[in-house]
Coordinates of C-alpha atoms and ligand atoms in Angstrom, one line a residue:
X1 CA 61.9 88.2 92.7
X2 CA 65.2 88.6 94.6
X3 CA 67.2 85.6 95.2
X4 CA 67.3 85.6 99.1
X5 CA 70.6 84.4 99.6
X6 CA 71.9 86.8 97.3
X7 CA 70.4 89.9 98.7
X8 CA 72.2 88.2 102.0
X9 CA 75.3 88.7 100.8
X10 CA 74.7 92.2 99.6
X11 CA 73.7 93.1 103.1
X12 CA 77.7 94.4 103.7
X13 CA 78.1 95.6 100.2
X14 CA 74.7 97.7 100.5
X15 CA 76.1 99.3 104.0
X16 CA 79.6 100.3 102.8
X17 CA 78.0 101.8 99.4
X18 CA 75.7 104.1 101.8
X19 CA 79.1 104.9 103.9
X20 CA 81.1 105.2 100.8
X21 CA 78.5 107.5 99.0
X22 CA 77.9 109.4 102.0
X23 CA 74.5 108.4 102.7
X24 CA 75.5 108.1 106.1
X25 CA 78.2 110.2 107.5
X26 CA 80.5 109.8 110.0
X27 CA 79.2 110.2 113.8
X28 CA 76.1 108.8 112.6
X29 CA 74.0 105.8 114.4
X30 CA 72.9 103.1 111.9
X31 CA 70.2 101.2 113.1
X32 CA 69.6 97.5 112.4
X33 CA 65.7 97.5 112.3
X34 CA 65.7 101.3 110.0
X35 CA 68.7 99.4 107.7
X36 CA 67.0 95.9 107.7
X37 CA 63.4 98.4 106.4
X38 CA 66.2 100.6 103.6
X39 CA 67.4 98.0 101.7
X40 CA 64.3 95.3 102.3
X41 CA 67.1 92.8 103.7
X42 CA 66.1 90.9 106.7
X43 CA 67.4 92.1 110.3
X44 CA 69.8 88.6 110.5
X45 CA 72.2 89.7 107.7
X46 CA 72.3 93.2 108.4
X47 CA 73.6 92.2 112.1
X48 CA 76.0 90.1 110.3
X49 CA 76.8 93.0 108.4
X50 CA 77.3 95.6 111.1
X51 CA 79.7 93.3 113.4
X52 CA 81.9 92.5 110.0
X53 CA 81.9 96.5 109.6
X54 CA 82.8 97.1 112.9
X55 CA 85.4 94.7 113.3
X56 CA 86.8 96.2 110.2
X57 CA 86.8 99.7 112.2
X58 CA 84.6 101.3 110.1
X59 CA 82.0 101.1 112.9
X60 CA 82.8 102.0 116.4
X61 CA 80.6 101.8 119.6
X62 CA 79.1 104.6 121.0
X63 CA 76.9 103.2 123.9
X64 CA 74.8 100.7 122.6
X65 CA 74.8 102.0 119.3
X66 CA 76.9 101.8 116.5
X67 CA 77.6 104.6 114.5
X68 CA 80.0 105.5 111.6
X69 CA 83.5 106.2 112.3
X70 CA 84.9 108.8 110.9
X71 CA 89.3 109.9 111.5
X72 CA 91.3 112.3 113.8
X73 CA 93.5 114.5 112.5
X74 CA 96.2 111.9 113.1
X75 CA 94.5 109.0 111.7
X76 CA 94.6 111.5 108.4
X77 CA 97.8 112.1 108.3
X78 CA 98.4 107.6 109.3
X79 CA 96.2 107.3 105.3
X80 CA 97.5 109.9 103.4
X81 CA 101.4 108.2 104.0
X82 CA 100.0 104.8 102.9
X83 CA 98.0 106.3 100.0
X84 CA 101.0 108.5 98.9
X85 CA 103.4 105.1 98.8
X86 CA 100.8 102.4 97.4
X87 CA 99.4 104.2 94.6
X88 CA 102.9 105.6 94.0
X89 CA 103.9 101.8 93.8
X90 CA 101.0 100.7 91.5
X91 CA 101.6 103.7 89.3
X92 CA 105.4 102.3 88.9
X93 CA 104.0 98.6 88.3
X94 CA 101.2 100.0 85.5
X95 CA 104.6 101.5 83.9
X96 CA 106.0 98.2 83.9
X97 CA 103.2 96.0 83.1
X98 CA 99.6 98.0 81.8
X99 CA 99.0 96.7 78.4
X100 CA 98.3 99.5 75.7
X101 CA 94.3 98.8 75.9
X102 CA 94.6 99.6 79.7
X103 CA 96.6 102.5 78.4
X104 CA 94.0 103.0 76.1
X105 CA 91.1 102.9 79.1
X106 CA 93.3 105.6 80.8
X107 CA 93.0 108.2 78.0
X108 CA 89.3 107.6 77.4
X109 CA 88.5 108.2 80.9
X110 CA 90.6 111.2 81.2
X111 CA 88.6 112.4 77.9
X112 CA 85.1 111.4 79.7
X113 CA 86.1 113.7 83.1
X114 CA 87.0 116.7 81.3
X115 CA 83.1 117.1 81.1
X116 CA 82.7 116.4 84.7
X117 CA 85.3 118.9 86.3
X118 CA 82.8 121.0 87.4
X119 CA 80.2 118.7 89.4
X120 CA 82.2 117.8 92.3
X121 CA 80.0 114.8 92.9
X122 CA 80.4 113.2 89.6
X123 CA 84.5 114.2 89.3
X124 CA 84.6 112.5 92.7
X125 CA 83.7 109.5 91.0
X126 CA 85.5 109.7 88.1
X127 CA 88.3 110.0 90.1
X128 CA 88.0 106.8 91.9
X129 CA 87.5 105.0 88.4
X130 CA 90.6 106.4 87.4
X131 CA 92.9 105.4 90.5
X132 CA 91.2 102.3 90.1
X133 CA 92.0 101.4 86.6
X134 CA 95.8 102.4 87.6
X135 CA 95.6 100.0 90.1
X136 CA 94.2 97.0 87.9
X137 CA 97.2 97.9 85.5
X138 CA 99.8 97.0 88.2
X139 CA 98.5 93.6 87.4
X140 CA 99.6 92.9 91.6
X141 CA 96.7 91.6 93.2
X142 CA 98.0 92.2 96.6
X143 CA 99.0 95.6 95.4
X144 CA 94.7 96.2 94.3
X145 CA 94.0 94.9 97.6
X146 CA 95.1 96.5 100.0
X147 CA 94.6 99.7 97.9
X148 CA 91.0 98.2 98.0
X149 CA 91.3 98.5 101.9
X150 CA 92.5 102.1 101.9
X151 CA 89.9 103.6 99.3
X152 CA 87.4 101.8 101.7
X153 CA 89.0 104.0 105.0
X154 CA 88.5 107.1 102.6
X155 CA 84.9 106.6 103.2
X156 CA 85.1 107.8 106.6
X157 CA 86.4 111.2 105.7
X158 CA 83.2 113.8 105.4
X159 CA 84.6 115.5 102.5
X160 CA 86.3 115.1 98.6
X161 CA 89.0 117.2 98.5
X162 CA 88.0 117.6 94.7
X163 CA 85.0 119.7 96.0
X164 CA 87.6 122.3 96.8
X165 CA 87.5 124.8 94.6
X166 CA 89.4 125.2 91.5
X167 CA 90.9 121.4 92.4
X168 CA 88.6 119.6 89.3
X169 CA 90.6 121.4 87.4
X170 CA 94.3 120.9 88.6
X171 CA 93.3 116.8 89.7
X172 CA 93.2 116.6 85.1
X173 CA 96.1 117.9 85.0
X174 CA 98.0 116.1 87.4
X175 CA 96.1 112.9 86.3
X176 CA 97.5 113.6 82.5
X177 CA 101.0 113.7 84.0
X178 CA 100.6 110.6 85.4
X179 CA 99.1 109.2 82.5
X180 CA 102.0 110.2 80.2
X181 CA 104.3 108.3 82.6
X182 CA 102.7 105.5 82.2
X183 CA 102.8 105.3 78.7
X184 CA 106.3 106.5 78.1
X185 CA 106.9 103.2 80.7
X186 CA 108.6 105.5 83.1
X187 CA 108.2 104.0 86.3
X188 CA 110.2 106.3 88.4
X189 CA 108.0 109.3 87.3
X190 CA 104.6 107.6 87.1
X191 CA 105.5 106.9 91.0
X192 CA 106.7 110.4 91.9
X193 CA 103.6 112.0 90.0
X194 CA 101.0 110.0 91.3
X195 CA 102.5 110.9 95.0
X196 CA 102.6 114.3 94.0
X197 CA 99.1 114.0 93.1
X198 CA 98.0 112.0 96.5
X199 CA 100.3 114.9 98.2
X200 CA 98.1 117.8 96.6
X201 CA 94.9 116.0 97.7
X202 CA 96.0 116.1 101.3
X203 CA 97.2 119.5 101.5
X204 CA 93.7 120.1 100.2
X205 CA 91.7 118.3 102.7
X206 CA 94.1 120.1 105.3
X207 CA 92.8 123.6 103.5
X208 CA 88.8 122.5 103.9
X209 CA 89.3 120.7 107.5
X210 CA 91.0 123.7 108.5
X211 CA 88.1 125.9 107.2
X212 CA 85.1 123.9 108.8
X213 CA 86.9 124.3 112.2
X214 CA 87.0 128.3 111.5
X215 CA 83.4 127.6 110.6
X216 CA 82.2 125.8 113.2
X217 CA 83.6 128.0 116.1
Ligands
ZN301 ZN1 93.2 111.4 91.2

């Protein structure tokens, strides 16, 4: 039996995993009653749920409903800068401070994605392990959570950019560079590749945004 209280608190974290894996998109209307029936939560926590959500702008109004935000080309460009400098910054920090297990962790995962690189889905994923464990070896709590707040923004984009073509490939290589930084304690090039990476990524989700527009007209 589930604890009632505790599948009350998952309410949020049940939403933002459907967001976050896509389940629903952006520009789509959730609805309470159809979420409260989904998860087999009861309709006063979702509510809860969906105002905390919107407040945090991953919701927005549309009417009466509320459906999934998603980001103008602007808004884009407004992530990508902080994405670029904060996982620059938590590269230089894991330079400074990861311990050689973290090190260790880094490597093994890197090993473990070379067998994902062509499943997009899956390399997607693996990526997000992997930015996260360079986060956790900044050892700056501040640092994990506000890059905590801009992985959870990323959800609202409709696309990986690792889906592109040929980018499974070039997101190992660019992760081995960064991992080498690390280890060799360089902070100044752990920063500068991991923004180099973050840069790639955005010029790549330029390329497909670019190509659904041609698509869609
Ligand atoms: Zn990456």
């Amino acid at each position: 039996m589930q604890d009632p209280r505790g599948s009350q608190k998952d309410a949020y974290a049940l939403i933002l995993e459907a967001i976050d894996s896509h389940v629903y998109k952006p520009g789509d209307r959730l609805v309470e009653s159809e979420l409260a029936e989904r998860f087999g939560v009861s309709r006063t926590p979702i509510r809860e749920a969906l105002q905390r959500l919107e407040t945090q702008s991953l919701l927005t109004r549309d009417g009466r409903s509320l459906i999934v935000a998603s980001l103008d080309h602007s808004q884009l460009s407004e992530l990508y800068v902080v994405r670029g400098e904060l996982e620059g910054l938590a590269a230089r920090l894991a330079a400074r401070h990861a311990t050689p297990e973290e090190i260790k962790v880094l490597r093994d995962l890197m090993k473990e994605d070379e067998k994902l690189v062509d499943d997009p889905k899956a390399m997607s994923r693996a990526n997000r392990r992997f930015h996260k464990q360079i986060h956790l070896a900044s050892h700056n709590r501040f640092l994990v959570q506000q890059l905590d707040l801009v992985h959870r923004s990323m959800a609202l984009l409709a696309t990986t950019s690792i889906a592109a073509e040929g980018r499974g490939h070039e997101t190992l290589q660019e992760h081995e560079a960064i991992v080498k930084a690390i280890e060799a304690g360089d902070g100044d090039a752990a920063y500068q590749a991991l923004r180099d990476h973050i840069s790639e990524a955005y010029v790549t989700r330029l390329k497909l945004d670019a190509r659904a527009v041609e698509a869609a007209e």
